[in-house]
PDB file of C-alpha atoms in Angstrom:
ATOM      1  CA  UNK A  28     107.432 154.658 102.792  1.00 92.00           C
ATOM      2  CA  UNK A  29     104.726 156.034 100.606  1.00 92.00           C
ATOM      3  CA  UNK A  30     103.621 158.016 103.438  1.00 90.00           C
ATOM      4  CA  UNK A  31     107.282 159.881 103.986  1.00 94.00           C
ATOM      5  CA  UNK A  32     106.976 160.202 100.254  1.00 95.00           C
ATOM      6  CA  UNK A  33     103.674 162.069 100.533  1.00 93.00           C
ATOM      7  CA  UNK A  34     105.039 164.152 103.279  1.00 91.00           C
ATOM      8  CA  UNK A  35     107.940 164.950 100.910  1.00 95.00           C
ATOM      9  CA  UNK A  36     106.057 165.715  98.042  1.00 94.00           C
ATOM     10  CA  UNK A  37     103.946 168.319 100.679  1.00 90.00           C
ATOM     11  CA  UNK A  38     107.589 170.091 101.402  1.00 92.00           C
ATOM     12  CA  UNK A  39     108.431 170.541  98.071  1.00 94.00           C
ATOM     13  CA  UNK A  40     104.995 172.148  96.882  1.00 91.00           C
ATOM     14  CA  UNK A  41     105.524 174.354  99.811  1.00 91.00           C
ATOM     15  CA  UNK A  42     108.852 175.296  98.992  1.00 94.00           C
ATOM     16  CA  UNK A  43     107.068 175.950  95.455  1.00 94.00           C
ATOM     17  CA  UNK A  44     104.719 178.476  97.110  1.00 90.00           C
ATOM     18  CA  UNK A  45     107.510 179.931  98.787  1.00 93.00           C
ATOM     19  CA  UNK A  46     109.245 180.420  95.545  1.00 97.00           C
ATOM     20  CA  UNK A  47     105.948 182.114  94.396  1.00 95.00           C
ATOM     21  CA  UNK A  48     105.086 184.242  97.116  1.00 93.00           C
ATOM     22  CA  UNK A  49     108.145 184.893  98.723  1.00 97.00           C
ATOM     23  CA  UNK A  50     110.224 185.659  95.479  1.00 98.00           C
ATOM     24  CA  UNK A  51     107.799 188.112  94.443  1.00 98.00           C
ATOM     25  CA  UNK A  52     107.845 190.179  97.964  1.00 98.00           C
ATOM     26  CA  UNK A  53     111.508 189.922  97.540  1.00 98.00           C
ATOM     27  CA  UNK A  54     111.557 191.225  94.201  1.00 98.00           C
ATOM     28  CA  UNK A  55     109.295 194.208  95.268  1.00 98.00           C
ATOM     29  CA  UNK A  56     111.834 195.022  97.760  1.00 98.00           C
ATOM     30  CA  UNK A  57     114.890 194.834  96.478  1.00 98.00           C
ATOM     31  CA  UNK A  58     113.194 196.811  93.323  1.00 97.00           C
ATOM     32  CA  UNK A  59     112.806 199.386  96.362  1.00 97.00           C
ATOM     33  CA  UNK A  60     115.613 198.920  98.075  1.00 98.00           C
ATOM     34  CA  UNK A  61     117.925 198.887  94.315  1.00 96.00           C
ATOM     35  CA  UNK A  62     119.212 195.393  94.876  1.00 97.00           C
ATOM     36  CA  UNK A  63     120.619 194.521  91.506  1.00 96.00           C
ATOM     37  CA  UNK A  64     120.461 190.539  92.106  1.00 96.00           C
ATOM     38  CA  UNK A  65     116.584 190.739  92.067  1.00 97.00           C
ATOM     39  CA  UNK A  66     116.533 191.775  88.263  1.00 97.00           C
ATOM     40  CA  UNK A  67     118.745 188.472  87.548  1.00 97.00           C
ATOM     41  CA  UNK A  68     116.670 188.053  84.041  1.00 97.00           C
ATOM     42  CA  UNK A  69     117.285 183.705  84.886  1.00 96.00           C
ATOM     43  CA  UNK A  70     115.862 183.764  88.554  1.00 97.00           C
ATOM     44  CA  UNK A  71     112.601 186.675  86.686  1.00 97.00           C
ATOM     45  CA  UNK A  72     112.178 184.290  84.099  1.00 97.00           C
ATOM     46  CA  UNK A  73     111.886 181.204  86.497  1.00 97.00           C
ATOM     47  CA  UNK A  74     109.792 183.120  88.793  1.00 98.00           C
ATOM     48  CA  UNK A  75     107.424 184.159  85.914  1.00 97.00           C
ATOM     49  CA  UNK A  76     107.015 180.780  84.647  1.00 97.00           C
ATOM     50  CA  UNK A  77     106.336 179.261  88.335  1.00 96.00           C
ATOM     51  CA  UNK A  78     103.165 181.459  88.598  1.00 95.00           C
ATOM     52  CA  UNK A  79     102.133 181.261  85.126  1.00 95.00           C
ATOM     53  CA  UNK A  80     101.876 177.751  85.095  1.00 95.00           C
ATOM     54  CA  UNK A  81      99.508 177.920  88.136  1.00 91.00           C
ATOM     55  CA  UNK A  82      97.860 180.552  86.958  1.00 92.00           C
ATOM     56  CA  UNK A  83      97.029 178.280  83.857  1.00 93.00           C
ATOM     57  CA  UNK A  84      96.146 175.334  86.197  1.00 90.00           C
ATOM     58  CA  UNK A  85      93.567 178.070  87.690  1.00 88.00           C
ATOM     59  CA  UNK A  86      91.754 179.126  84.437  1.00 89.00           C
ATOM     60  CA  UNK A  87      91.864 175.335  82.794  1.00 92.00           C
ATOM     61  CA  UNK A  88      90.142 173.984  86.072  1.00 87.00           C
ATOM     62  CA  UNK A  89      92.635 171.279  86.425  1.00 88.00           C
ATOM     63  CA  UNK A  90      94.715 169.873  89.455  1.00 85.00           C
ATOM     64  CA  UNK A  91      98.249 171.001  90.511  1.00 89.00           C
ATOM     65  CA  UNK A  92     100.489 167.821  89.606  1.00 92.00           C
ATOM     66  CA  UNK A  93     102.135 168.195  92.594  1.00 91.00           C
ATOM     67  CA  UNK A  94      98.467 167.835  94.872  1.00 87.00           C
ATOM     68  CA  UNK A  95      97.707 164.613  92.570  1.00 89.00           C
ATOM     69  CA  UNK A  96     101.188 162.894  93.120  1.00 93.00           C
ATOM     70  CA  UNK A  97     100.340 163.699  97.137  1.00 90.00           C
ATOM     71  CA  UNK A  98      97.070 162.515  96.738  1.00 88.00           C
ATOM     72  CA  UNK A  99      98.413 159.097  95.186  1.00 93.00           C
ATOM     73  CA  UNK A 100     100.878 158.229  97.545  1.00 94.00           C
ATOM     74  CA  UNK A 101      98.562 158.985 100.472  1.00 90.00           C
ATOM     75  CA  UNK A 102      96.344 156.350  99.315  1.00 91.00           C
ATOM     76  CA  UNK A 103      99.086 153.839  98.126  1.00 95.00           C
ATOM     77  CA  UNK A 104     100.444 154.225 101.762  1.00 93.00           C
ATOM     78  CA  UNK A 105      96.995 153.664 103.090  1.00 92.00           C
ATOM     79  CA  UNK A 106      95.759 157.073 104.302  1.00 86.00           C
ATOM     80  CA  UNK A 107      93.103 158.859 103.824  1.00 79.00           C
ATOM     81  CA  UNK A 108      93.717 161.695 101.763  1.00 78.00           C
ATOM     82  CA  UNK A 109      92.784 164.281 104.419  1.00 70.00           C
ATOM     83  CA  UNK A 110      93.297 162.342 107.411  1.00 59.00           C
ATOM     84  CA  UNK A 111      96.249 160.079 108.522  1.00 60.00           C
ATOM     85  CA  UNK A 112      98.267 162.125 107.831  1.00 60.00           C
ATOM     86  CA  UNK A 113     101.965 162.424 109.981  1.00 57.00           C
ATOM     87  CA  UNK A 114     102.540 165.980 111.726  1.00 58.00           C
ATOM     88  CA  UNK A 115     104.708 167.936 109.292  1.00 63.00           C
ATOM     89  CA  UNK A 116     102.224 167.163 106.346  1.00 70.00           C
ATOM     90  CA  UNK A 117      99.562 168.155 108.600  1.00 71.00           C
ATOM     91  CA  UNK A 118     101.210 171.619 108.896  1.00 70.00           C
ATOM     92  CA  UNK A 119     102.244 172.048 105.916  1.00 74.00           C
ATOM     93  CA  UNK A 120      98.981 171.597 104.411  1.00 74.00           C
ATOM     94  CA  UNK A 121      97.357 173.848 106.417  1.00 80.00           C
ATOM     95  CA  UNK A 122      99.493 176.605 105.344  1.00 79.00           C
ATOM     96  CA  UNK A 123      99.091 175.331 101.761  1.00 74.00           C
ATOM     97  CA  UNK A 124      95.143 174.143 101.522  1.00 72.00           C
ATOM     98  CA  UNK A 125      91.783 176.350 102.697  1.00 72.00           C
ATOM     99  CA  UNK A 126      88.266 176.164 102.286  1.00 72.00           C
ATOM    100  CA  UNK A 127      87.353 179.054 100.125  1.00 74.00           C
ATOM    101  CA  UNK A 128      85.064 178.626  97.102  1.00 78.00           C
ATOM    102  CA  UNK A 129      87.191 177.813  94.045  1.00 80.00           C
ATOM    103  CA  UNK A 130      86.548 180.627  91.898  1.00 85.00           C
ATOM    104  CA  UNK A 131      88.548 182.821  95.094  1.00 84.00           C
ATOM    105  CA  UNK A 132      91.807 180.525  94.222  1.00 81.00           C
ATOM    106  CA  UNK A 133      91.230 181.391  90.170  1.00 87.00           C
ATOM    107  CA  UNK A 134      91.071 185.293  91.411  1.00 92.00           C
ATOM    108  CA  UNK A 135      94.046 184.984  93.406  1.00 89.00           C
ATOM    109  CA  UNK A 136      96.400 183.044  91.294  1.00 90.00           C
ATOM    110  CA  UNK A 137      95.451 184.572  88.249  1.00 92.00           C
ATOM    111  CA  UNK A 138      95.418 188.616  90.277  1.00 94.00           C
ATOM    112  CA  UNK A 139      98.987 187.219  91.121  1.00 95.00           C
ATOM    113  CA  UNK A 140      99.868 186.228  87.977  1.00 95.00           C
ATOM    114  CA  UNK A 141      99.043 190.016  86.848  1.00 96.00           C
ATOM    115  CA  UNK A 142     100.944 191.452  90.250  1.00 97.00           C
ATOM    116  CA  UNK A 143     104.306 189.641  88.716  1.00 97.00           C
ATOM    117  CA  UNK A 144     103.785 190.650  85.426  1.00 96.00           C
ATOM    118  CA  UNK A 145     103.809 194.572  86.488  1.00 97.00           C
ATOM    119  CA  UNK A 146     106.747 193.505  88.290  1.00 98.00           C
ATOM    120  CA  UNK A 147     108.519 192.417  85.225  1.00 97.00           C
ATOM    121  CA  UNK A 148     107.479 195.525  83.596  1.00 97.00           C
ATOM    122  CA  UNK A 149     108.052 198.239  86.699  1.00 97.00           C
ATOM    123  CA  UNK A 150     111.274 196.685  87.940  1.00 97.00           C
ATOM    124  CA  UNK A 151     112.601 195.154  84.798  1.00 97.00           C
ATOM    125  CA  UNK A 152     115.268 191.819  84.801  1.00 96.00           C
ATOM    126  CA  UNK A 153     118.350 192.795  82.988  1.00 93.00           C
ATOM    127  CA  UNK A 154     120.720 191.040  81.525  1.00 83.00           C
ATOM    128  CA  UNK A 155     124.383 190.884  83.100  1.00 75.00           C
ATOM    129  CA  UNK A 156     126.665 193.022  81.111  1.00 66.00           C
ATOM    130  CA  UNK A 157     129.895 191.579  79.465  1.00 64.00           C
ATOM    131  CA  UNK A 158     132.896 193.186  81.031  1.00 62.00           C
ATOM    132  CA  UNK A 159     134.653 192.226  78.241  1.00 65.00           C
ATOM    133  CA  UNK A 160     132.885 193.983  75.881  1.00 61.00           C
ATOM    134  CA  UNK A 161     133.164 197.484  77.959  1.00 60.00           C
ATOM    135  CA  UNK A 162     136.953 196.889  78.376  1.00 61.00           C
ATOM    136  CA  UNK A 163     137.436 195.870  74.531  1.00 62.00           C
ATOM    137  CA  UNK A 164     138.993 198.351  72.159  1.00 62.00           C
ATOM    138  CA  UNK A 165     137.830 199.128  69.081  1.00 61.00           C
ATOM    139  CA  UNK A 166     141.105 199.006  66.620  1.00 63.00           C
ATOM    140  CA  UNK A 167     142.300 202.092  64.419  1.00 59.00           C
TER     141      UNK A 167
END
């Protein structure tokens, strides 16, 4: 059970990096492209946060929660941490995990980190407008 736990936990960090990553080339587009959704000031502020808090994880030096819940139910369920491990986690963290010196993850999370805060600045969130307020009429 731990196992399938582990291999859960692995899906939802890489739905997290899809959230990163993919929201961001999204955004970029549809700030090209004029899609109004992608300046949704709720889904910008989210996104912000999401690679801010890595970021920070990045310049403290300490681990991603999500790696260290992983790491414990790998062990409670008797695997090795980077061996035994079923299929889809074995995909999945190959997309997720590479060798590269650390200080290249602190450069890119932190350079990504800077990338969405242009974005929030070049293709600004807005707030949805009140209809109501448009429509009202001022009294005489």
């Amino acid at each position: 059970m731990a196992g399938f736990l582990a291999d859960l936990v692995v899906l939802v960090h890489f739905g997290y990096l899809l959230f990163t990553v993919g929201g961001e080339i999204i955004i970029l587009i549809g700030g090209l492209l004029s899609w109004k959704w992608v300046r949704n000031l709720t889904f910008r502020i989210i996104h912000l946060l999401a690679i801010v808090v890595v970021s920070l994880e990045a310049i403290i030096g300490v681990w991603c929660p999500i790696t260290i819940l992983e790491y414990q139910l790998r062990r409670s369920a008797g695997q090795a941490v980077e061996e035994e491990i079923s299929f889809v986690g074995r995909i999945v963290r190959s997309i997720l995990f590479y060798d590269f010196p650390p200080w290249v993850f602190v450069m890119l999370y932190i350079g990504f980190g800077i990338l969405v805060i242009l974005t929030m600045i070049f293709i600004p969130p807005r707030k949805k407008s009140n209809p109501q307020k448009k429509n009202r009429k001022i009294p005489s």
